[in-house]
Tab-separated table of C-alpha atoms and ligand atoms in Angstrom:
chain	number	residue	atom	x	y	z
A	1	MET	CA	27.584	-7.435	10.867
A	2	PRO	CA	27.574	-10.705	9.921
A	3	THR	CA	24.173	-12.082	9.087
A	4	ASP	CA	24.459	-15.343	11.639
A	5	ASP	CA	24.142	-13.208	14.366
A	6	ARG	CA	22.464	-10.311	13.178
A	7	TYR	CA	18.694	-12.727	12.554
A	8	SER	CA	19.837	-15.321	15.270
A	9	ARG	CA	17.376	-14.917	17.090
A	10	GLN	CA	14.460	-14.830	14.123
A	11	VAL	CA	17.082	-18.030	13.283
A	12	ARG	CA	16.682	-20.281	16.573
A	13	PHE	CA	12.534	-19.959	16.095
A	14	ALA	CA	12.093	-23.380	15.079
A	15	PRO	CA	9.482	-22.557	12.013
A	16	ILE	CA	12.011	-19.994	10.275
A	17	GLY	CA	15.724	-22.204	10.955
A	18	ALA	CA	18.386	-21.101	8.850
A	19	LYS	CA	15.892	-22.573	5.603
A	20	GLY	CA	13.218	-20.076	6.358
A	21	GLN	CA	15.888	-17.255	6.759
A	22	GLU	CA	17.011	-17.946	3.343
A	23	ARG	CA	13.992	-17.930	1.676
A	24	LEU	CA	13.015	-14.275	3.243
A	25	ARG	CA	16.392	-13.787	1.546
A	26	ALA	CA	15.600	-15.124	-1.838
A	27	ALA	CA	11.960	-13.191	-1.173
A	28	THR	CA	10.664	-10.089	-3.349
A	29	VAL	CA	7.676	-8.829	-1.195
A	30	ALA	CA	5.767	-5.963	-2.918
A	31	VAL	CA	4.234	-3.613	-0.628
A	32	VAL	CA	1.220	-1.451	-2.024
A	33	GLY	CA	0.709	1.748	-0.107
A	34	CYS	CA	3.262	2.930	2.045
A	35	GLY	CA	1.651	4.848	5.064
A	36	ALA	CA	0.214	3.897	8.473
A	37	LEU	CA	-0.060	0.359	8.213
A	38	GLY	CA	2.340	-0.197	4.452
A	39	SER	CA	5.264	1.098	6.335
A	40	ALA	CA	5.177	-0.421	9.421
A	41	CYS	CA	4.539	-3.718	7.772
A	42	ALA	CA	7.849	-2.487	5.423
A	43	GLU	CA	9.788	-2.092	8.519
A	44	GLN	CA	9.634	-5.341	10.587
A	45	LEU	CA	9.557	-7.091	6.702
A	46	ALA	CA	13.298	-5.140	6.623
A	47	ARG	CA	14.649	-5.964	10.223
A	48	ALA	CA	13.537	-10.144	9.263
A	49	GLY	CA	15.922	-10.131	6.493
A	50	VAL	CA	13.470	-9.861	3.211
A	51	GLY	CA	16.086	-9.765	0.668
A	52	THR	CA	13.710	-7.107	-1.662
A	53	LEU	CA	11.139	-4.762	-0.225
A	54	ARG	CA	9.160	-3.423	-3.267
A	55	LEU	CA	7.792	0.535	-2.170
A	56	ILE	CA	4.563	1.199	-3.970
A	57	ASP	CA	2.911	5.085	-2.683
A	58	ARG	CA	1.812	7.709	-4.645
A	59	ASP	CA	1.554	10.080	-1.596
A	60	VAL	CA	4.045	11.935	-0.001
A	61	VAL	CA	5.230	12.819	3.671
A	62	GLU	CA	2.733	14.792	5.799
A	63	SER	CA	3.361	16.305	9.799
A	64	SER	CA	-0.795	14.547	10.219
A	65	ASN	CA	1.535	11.416	9.144
A	66	LEU	CA	3.673	11.309	11.983
A	67	GLN	CA	0.794	10.082	14.742
A	68	ARG	CA	1.648	6.620	13.671
A	69	GLN	CA	3.662	5.971	10.215
A	70	THR	CA	6.625	5.555	12.019
A	71	LEU	CA	9.427	5.222	9.177
A	72	TYR	CA	8.790	9.264	9.032
A	73	THR	CA	10.355	11.752	10.238
A	74	GLU	CA	10.117	15.717	10.347
A	75	ALA	CA	12.557	16.260	7.633
A	76	ASP	CA	10.445	14.162	5.675
A	77	ALA	CA	7.240	15.953	5.661
A	78	ALA	CA	9.375	19.514	5.755
A	79	ASP	CA	10.640	17.996	2.240
A	80	CYS	CA	7.638	16.336	1.367
A	81	LEU	CA	9.612	13.876	0.201
A	82	PRO	CA	6.868	10.507	-1.117
A	83	LYS	CA	6.868	8.178	1.078
A	84	SER	CA	8.245	5.685	-1.334
A	85	ILE	CA	11.848	7.376	-0.704
A	86	ALA	CA	11.406	8.555	2.096
A	87	ALA	CA	10.625	4.505	3.420
A	88	ALA	CA	13.644	3.317	0.878
A	89	ARG	CA	16.068	5.470	3.519
A	90	ARG	CA	15.244	4.602	6.008
A	91	ILE	CA	14.991	1.315	5.555
A	92	ARG	CA	18.757	1.321	3.830
A	93	LEU	CA	19.539	3.214	7.379
A	94	ILE	CA	17.756	-0.237	9.210
A	95	ASN	CA	18.706	-3.163	6.980
A	96	ILE	CA	21.949	-2.859	4.422
A	97	GLU	CA	21.545	-6.170	2.915
A	98	VAL	CA	17.353	-5.463	1.940
A	99	ALA	CA	16.986	-3.789	-1.337
A	100	CYS	CA	14.727	-1.781	-2.027
A	101	GLU	CA	12.801	-0.349	-5.370
A	102	PRO	CA	11.286	2.833	-4.436
A	103	LEU	CA	8.274	3.564	-6.801
A	104	VAL	CA	6.035	6.767	-7.031
A	105	CYS	CA	2.740	5.907	-8.717
A	106	GLU	CA	-0.553	4.982	-8.151
A	107	LEU	CA	-1.644	1.183	-8.444
A	108	GLY	CA	-4.376	1.006	-11.050
A	109	ALA	CA	-6.357	-1.347	-13.490
A	110	ALA	CA	-3.726	-0.518	-16.073
A	111	ASN	CA	-0.029	-1.071	-14.054
A	112	ALA	CA	-0.978	-4.168	-10.836
A	113	VAL	CA	0.012	-7.339	-12.891
A	114	ASP	CA	2.713	-5.688	-14.004
A	115	LEU	CA	3.639	-4.111	-10.636
A	116	LEU	CA	2.813	-6.934	-8.960
A	117	ARG	CA	4.328	-9.539	-11.539
A	118	SER	CA	7.308	-10.795	-9.912
A	119	ALA	CA	6.756	-10.258	-6.202
A	120	SER	CA	6.722	-13.459	-3.620
A	121	LEU	CA	4.081	-12.153	-1.690
A	122	ILE	CA	2.148	-8.590	-1.404
A	123	ILE	CA	1.408	-6.446	1.126
A	124	ASP	CA	-1.741	-4.713	1.952
A	125	GLY	CA	-1.120	-0.762	2.904
A	126	THR	CA	-3.663	0.613	1.122
A	127	ASP	CA	-6.484	3.302	2.621
A	128	ASN	CA	-9.278	2.199	0.038
A	129	PHE	CA	-11.168	-0.942	-0.986
A	130	LEU	CA	-11.352	0.011	-4.796
A	131	ALA	CA	-7.462	-0.492	-4.479
A	132	ARG	CA	-7.844	-3.398	-2.243
A	133	HIS	CA	-9.561	-5.353	-4.561
A	134	LEU	CA	-7.770	-4.273	-7.673
A	135	VAL	CA	-4.559	-6.126	-6.021
A	136	ASN	CA	-7.095	-9.030	-5.047
A	137	GLU	CA	-7.934	-9.078	-8.519
A	138	ALA	CA	-3.493	-8.773	-10.461
A	139	CYS	CA	-3.405	-11.546	-7.494
A	140	CYS	CA	-5.726	-14.021	-8.403
A	141	GLN	CA	-4.599	-13.717	-11.850
A	142	LEU	CA	-1.179	-14.245	-10.609
A	143	GLY	CA	-1.757	-16.785	-8.116
A	144	THR	CA	0.589	-14.756	-5.895
A	145	PRO	CA	-0.589	-14.113	-2.062
A	146	TRP	CA	-1.709	-11.605	-0.147
A	147	ILE	CA	-1.912	-9.789	3.427
A	148	TYR	CA	-5.298	-7.751	3.346
A	149	GLY	CA	-5.019	-5.637	6.366
A	150	ALA	CA	-6.817	-1.841	7.309
A	151	CYS	CA	-8.158	-0.150	10.016
A	152	VAL	CA	-9.531	2.860	11.149
A	153	GLY	CA	-10.311	4.246	14.533
A	154	ALA	CA	-9.181	1.437	17.345
A	155	TYR	CA	-10.382	-1.433	14.894
A	156	GLY	CA	-8.106	-3.538	12.374
A	157	VAL	CA	-8.861	-6.530	10.722
A	158	SER	CA	-6.741	-8.644	8.399
A	159	ALA	CA	-6.444	-11.939	6.733
A	160	ALA	CA	-3.815	-14.028	4.592
A	161	ILE	CA	-5.488	-14.939	0.658
A	162	LEU	CA	-3.918	-17.888	-1.287
A	163	PRO	CA	-5.788	-17.644	-4.497
A	164	GLY	CA	-6.742	-21.243	-4.687
A	165	THR	CA	-6.930	-22.134	-1.513
A	166	THR	CA	-8.824	-19.772	0.690
A	167	ALA	CA	-11.758	-17.608	-0.055
A	168	CYS	CA	-10.262	-14.120	-1.518
A	169	LEU	CA	-11.447	-10.609	-0.609
A	170	ARG	CA	-14.438	-10.748	-3.493
A	171	CYS	CA	-15.052	-13.710	-2.798
A	172	ILE	CA	-16.724	-12.379	1.090
A	173	GLN	CA	-17.294	-9.185	-0.658
A	174	PRO	CA	-19.453	-9.620	-3.589
A	175	ASP	CA	-20.775	-5.775	-3.455
A	176	LEU	CA	-17.491	-2.612	-3.110
A	177	PRO	CA	-18.109	-0.408	-0.588
A	178	THR	CA	-19.340	2.632	-2.419
A	179	ALA	CA	-16.771	5.785	-1.638
A	180	GLY	CA	-17.864	7.580	1.553
A	181	ASP	CA	-19.882	4.811	2.418
A	182	MET	CA	-16.920	3.135	5.191
A	183	PRO	CA	-15.291	5.785	7.417
A	184	THR	CA	-11.799	6.474	7.190
A	185	CYS	CA	-8.597	7.775	8.675
A	186	ASP	CA	-9.597	11.266	7.061
A	187	THR	CA	-13.331	10.995	8.975
A	188	ALA	CA	-12.934	9.129	11.974
A	189	GLY	CA	-9.230	9.444	12.861
A	190	ILE	CA	-7.125	6.341	14.110
A	191	ILE	CA	-4.855	5.106	16.799
A	192	ALA	CA	-1.386	3.706	16.311
A	193	PRO	CA	-1.922	1.219	18.287
A	194	ALA	CA	-4.694	-0.198	16.203
A	195	VAL	CA	-2.059	0.087	13.317
A	196	HIS	CA	0.745	-2.473	14.840
A	197	LEU	CA	-1.537	-4.933	15.859
A	198	VAL	CA	-2.355	-5.207	12.075
A	199	ALA	CA	0.382	-5.121	10.877
A	200	ALA	CA	1.611	-7.664	13.243
A	201	TRP	CA	-0.785	-10.064	12.017
A	202	GLN	CA	0.212	-9.122	8.325
A	203	VAL	CA	3.366	-9.546	8.793
A	204	ALA	CA	3.357	-12.569	11.107
A	205	GLU	CA	1.228	-14.080	8.349
A	206	ALA	CA	3.727	-13.175	5.479
A	207	LEU	CA	6.489	-14.800	7.785
A	208	LYS	CA	4.563	-18.246	7.948
A	209	ILE	CA	4.270	-17.795	3.627
A	210	LEU	CA	7.157	-17.236	2.765
A	211	VAL	CA	9.590	-19.979	4.891
A	212	GLY	CA	7.219	-22.097	3.159
A	213	ASP	CA	5.312	-22.959	6.363
A	214	LEU	CA	1.450	-22.692	4.662
A	215	ASP	CA	0.050	-25.149	7.383
A	216	ALA	CA	0.984	-22.382	10.107
A	217	VAL	CA	-1.797	-19.799	7.435
A	218	ARG	CA	-5.043	-19.102	9.486
A	219	ARG	CA	-7.531	-19.258	6.936
A	220	GLU	CA	-9.579	-16.628	8.879
A	221	LEU	CA	-10.488	-12.807	8.226
A	222	TRP	CA	-9.815	-11.810	11.878
A	223	SER	CA	-10.590	-8.516	13.113
A	224	CYS	CA	-11.178	-6.317	16.659
A	225	ASP	CA	-11.426	-2.775	18.395
A	226	LEU	CA	-8.430	-2.250	20.857
A	227	TRP	CA	-10.682	0.140	22.303
A	228	HIS	CA	-13.861	-1.609	23.200
A	229	GLY	CA	-12.397	-4.780	23.150
A	230	GLY	CA	-14.103	-7.973	20.724
A	231	PHE	CA	-12.283	-9.892	18.933
A	232	GLN	CA	-14.582	-12.157	15.659
A	233	LYS	CA	-13.266	-14.327	12.935
A	234	VAL	CA	-14.410	-15.469	9.669
A	235	ASN	CA	-13.565	-18.971	7.857
A	236	LEU	CA	-11.693	-18.449	4.801
A	237	THR	CA	-11.740	-21.919	3.710
A	238	THR	CA	-15.481	-22.465	3.718
A	239	ALA	CA	-16.208	-19.085	2.054
A	240	ARG	CA	-15.190	-19.613	-1.402
A	241	ASP	CA	-17.090	-18.211	-4.210
A	242	PRO	CA	-16.956	-20.666	-6.756
A	243	ALA	CA	-18.754	-18.277	-9.412
A	244	CYS	CA	-16.291	-15.201	-8.134
A	245	PRO	CA	-15.367	-12.531	-10.271
A	246	ALA	CA	-11.360	-12.796	-8.977
A	247	CYS	CA	-10.797	-16.427	-8.237
A	248	GLY	CA	-13.512	-18.551	-9.310
A	249	ALA	CA	-13.426	-21.085	-12.790
A	250	GLY	CA	-14.731	-18.542	-15.289
A	251	ALA	CA	-13.033	-15.085	-13.339
A	252	THR	CA	-13.942	-12.246	-15.304
A	253	ARG	CA	-11.760	-9.398	-13.445
A	254	PRO	CA	-13.660	-6.313	-14.365
A	255	LEU	CA	-11.653	-4.539	-12.422
A	256	LEU	CA	-8.632	-4.729	-13.843
A	257	ALA	CA	-10.863	-5.294	-17.493
A	258	GLY	CA	-12.415	-1.859	-16.892
A	259	GLY	CA	-9.579	0.560	-16.635
A	260	ASP	CA	-8.807	3.265	-14.851
A	261	ASP	CA	-10.634	6.378	-14.462
A	262	PRO	CA	-9.107	9.064	-16.123
A	263	VAL	CA	-10.543	11.742	-13.086
A	264	VAL	CA	-11.194	10.603	-9.212
A	265	VAL	CA	-12.750	12.914	-6.441
A	266	LEU	CA	-10.349	11.548	-3.213
A	267	CYS	CA	-12.786	11.825	-0.325
A	268	GLY	CA	-11.880	13.948	2.775
A	269	ARG	CA	-8.832	15.643	0.529
A	270	ASP	CA	-10.472	18.622	-0.942
A	271	ALA	CA	-8.573	17.204	-4.430
A	272	VAL	CA	-9.306	15.634	-7.164
A	273	GLN	CA	-6.891	13.148	-9.057
A	274	VAL	CA	-6.280	13.550	-12.861
A	275	ARG	CA	-4.704	11.072	-14.342
A	276	ARG	CA	-3.290	11.978	-18.273
A	277	GLY	CA	-0.070	10.865	-19.872
A	278	ALA	CA	3.440	10.132	-18.057
A	279	LEU	CA	4.875	13.442	-17.447
A	280	ASP	CA	8.023	15.637	-18.142
A	281	LEU	CA	8.980	16.846	-14.653
A	282	ALA	CA	11.680	18.627	-15.923
A	283	ALA	CA	10.207	19.959	-18.545
A	284	ALA	CA	6.603	20.325	-16.484
A	285	ALA	CA	8.802	22.787	-14.176
A	286	ARG	CA	10.210	24.930	-17.352
A	287	LEU	CA	6.695	25.498	-18.646
A	288	LEU	CA	5.169	26.694	-15.206
A	289	ALA	CA	8.835	28.403	-14.307
A	290	GLY	CA	7.669	31.708	-12.033
A	291	ARG	CA	4.356	29.375	-10.779
A	292	THR	CA	5.982	26.151	-9.166
A	293	THR	CA	6.277	26.391	-5.599
A	294	LEU	CA	8.022	23.024	-5.206
A	295	ALA	CA	10.116	20.872	-7.766
A	296	ASN	CA	12.054	17.925	-5.749
A	297	GLY	CA	12.436	15.615	-8.663
A	298	HIS	CA	9.940	13.635	-7.603
A	299	PHE	CA	7.162	16.488	-8.550
A	300	VAL	CA	6.335	19.566	-9.562
A	301	ARG	CA	3.646	21.422	-8.018
A	302	TRP	CA	2.074	24.885	-8.743
A	303	VAL	CA	-0.780	27.130	-7.826
A	304	ASP	CA	-3.132	29.481	-9.423
A	305	GLY	CA	-4.941	31.413	-7.510
A	306	ASN	CA	-7.124	29.049	-5.058
A	307	LEU	CA	-5.960	26.196	-6.834
A	308	THR	CA	-2.539	24.399	-6.247
A	309	ALA	CA	-1.895	21.361	-8.392
A	310	THR	CA	1.224	18.700	-7.737
A	311	ALA	CA	2.310	16.514	-11.118
A	312	PHE	CA	4.012	12.958	-10.478
A	313	ALA	CA	6.527	11.543	-13.387
A	314	ASP	CA	3.766	8.770	-13.240
A	315	GLY	CA	1.120	11.501	-14.839
A	316	ARG	CA	-1.066	12.018	-12.090
A	317	VAL	CA	-2.556	15.595	-11.401
A	318	LEU	CA	-3.540	15.853	-7.330
A	319	VAL	CA	-5.828	19.544	-7.975
A	320	GLN	CA	-6.297	21.099	-3.959
A	321	GLY	CA	-9.761	22.992	-4.139
A	322	ALA	CA	-11.203	22.202	-7.572
A	323	ALA	CA	-14.996	23.162	-7.308
A	324	SER	CA	-15.343	19.556	-10.106
A	325	PRO	CA	-13.981	17.536	-11.613
A	326	VAL	CA	-14.671	19.297	-14.490
A	327	ALA	CA	-12.798	21.992	-13.441
A	328	ALA	CA	-9.783	19.693	-12.660
A	329	ARG	CA	-9.257	18.722	-15.760
A	330	ALA	CA	-9.804	22.063	-17.715
A	331	PHE	CA	-7.810	23.480	-14.857
A	332	CYS	CA	-4.820	20.836	-16.029
A	333	ASP	CA	-5.353	21.350	-19.775
A	334	ARG	CA	-5.014	25.355	-19.289
A	335	TRP	CA	-0.906	24.528	-17.325
A	336	LEU	CA	-0.024	21.233	-19.308
A	337	GLY	CA	-1.556	21.554	-22.087
B	1	ZN	ZN1	-12.574	-14.585	-4.812
């Protein structure tokens, strides 16, 4: 299908035009987290003709995702496909002109800057504040714009962060929330309309930045409760903190500098994540022959008693049912050496 027909309605929109469309084609957008927000944004960006989408996600598709994560199907959940792989497959069916770079991995302190380095813009599709603040620090270091987005229940919040111009996430949230302090989709639930409201805001701001219409970018953090009503805004121009550790003149970027925790308890998921060195999946599958319940080229899953472990090539092992971080680590050492 010729490009001029495919994007004709969008090109006719004066702030984009033919020149803006060409800029979209030349752009690379990294989507960090391909859950509800990430997959909704990725689909809109693919349909808009963004040339390259880097899809970064650590999880696999589950049936509980299908209520709101619109890129995925029942077959993806049945096949336990990693979200980034499933998203790339679906996007190729939607728009063959888009180059997808699916990455089955977790963005952490050690790899954040490398993962985001060549992107024109970053979409926040993460589900936790540690990951968001890592994205924030990496983007402040790289000078790359990113679009914050979050939702839980019927509530949504978003902001375009322009390093050097607007306040960054750390300016307006100097203290990171402690894990377990904030409601999550697992604890408070979520409705799909809240996802699509936030995704619409994120993609609109992304399009403005990608086509170069920076004057149109909203310099504010907005939030909304779709169920009970109410809309709030915080000015991001006046909220800049010159002493901010992420974007200030003497920024130390403490999260990037601090490295990754080798063992993390995943709240609400009855699982512990153990981070090890990169894993040869084929070798691990041979090692675990007889105990392996699934080895699909993206991960190896095995069972021992009450524990189920899923090991990814990037070195992460999710241990479900582990009584403690120490028990999870011991389990990994026992089976993977
Ligand atoms: Zn800042």
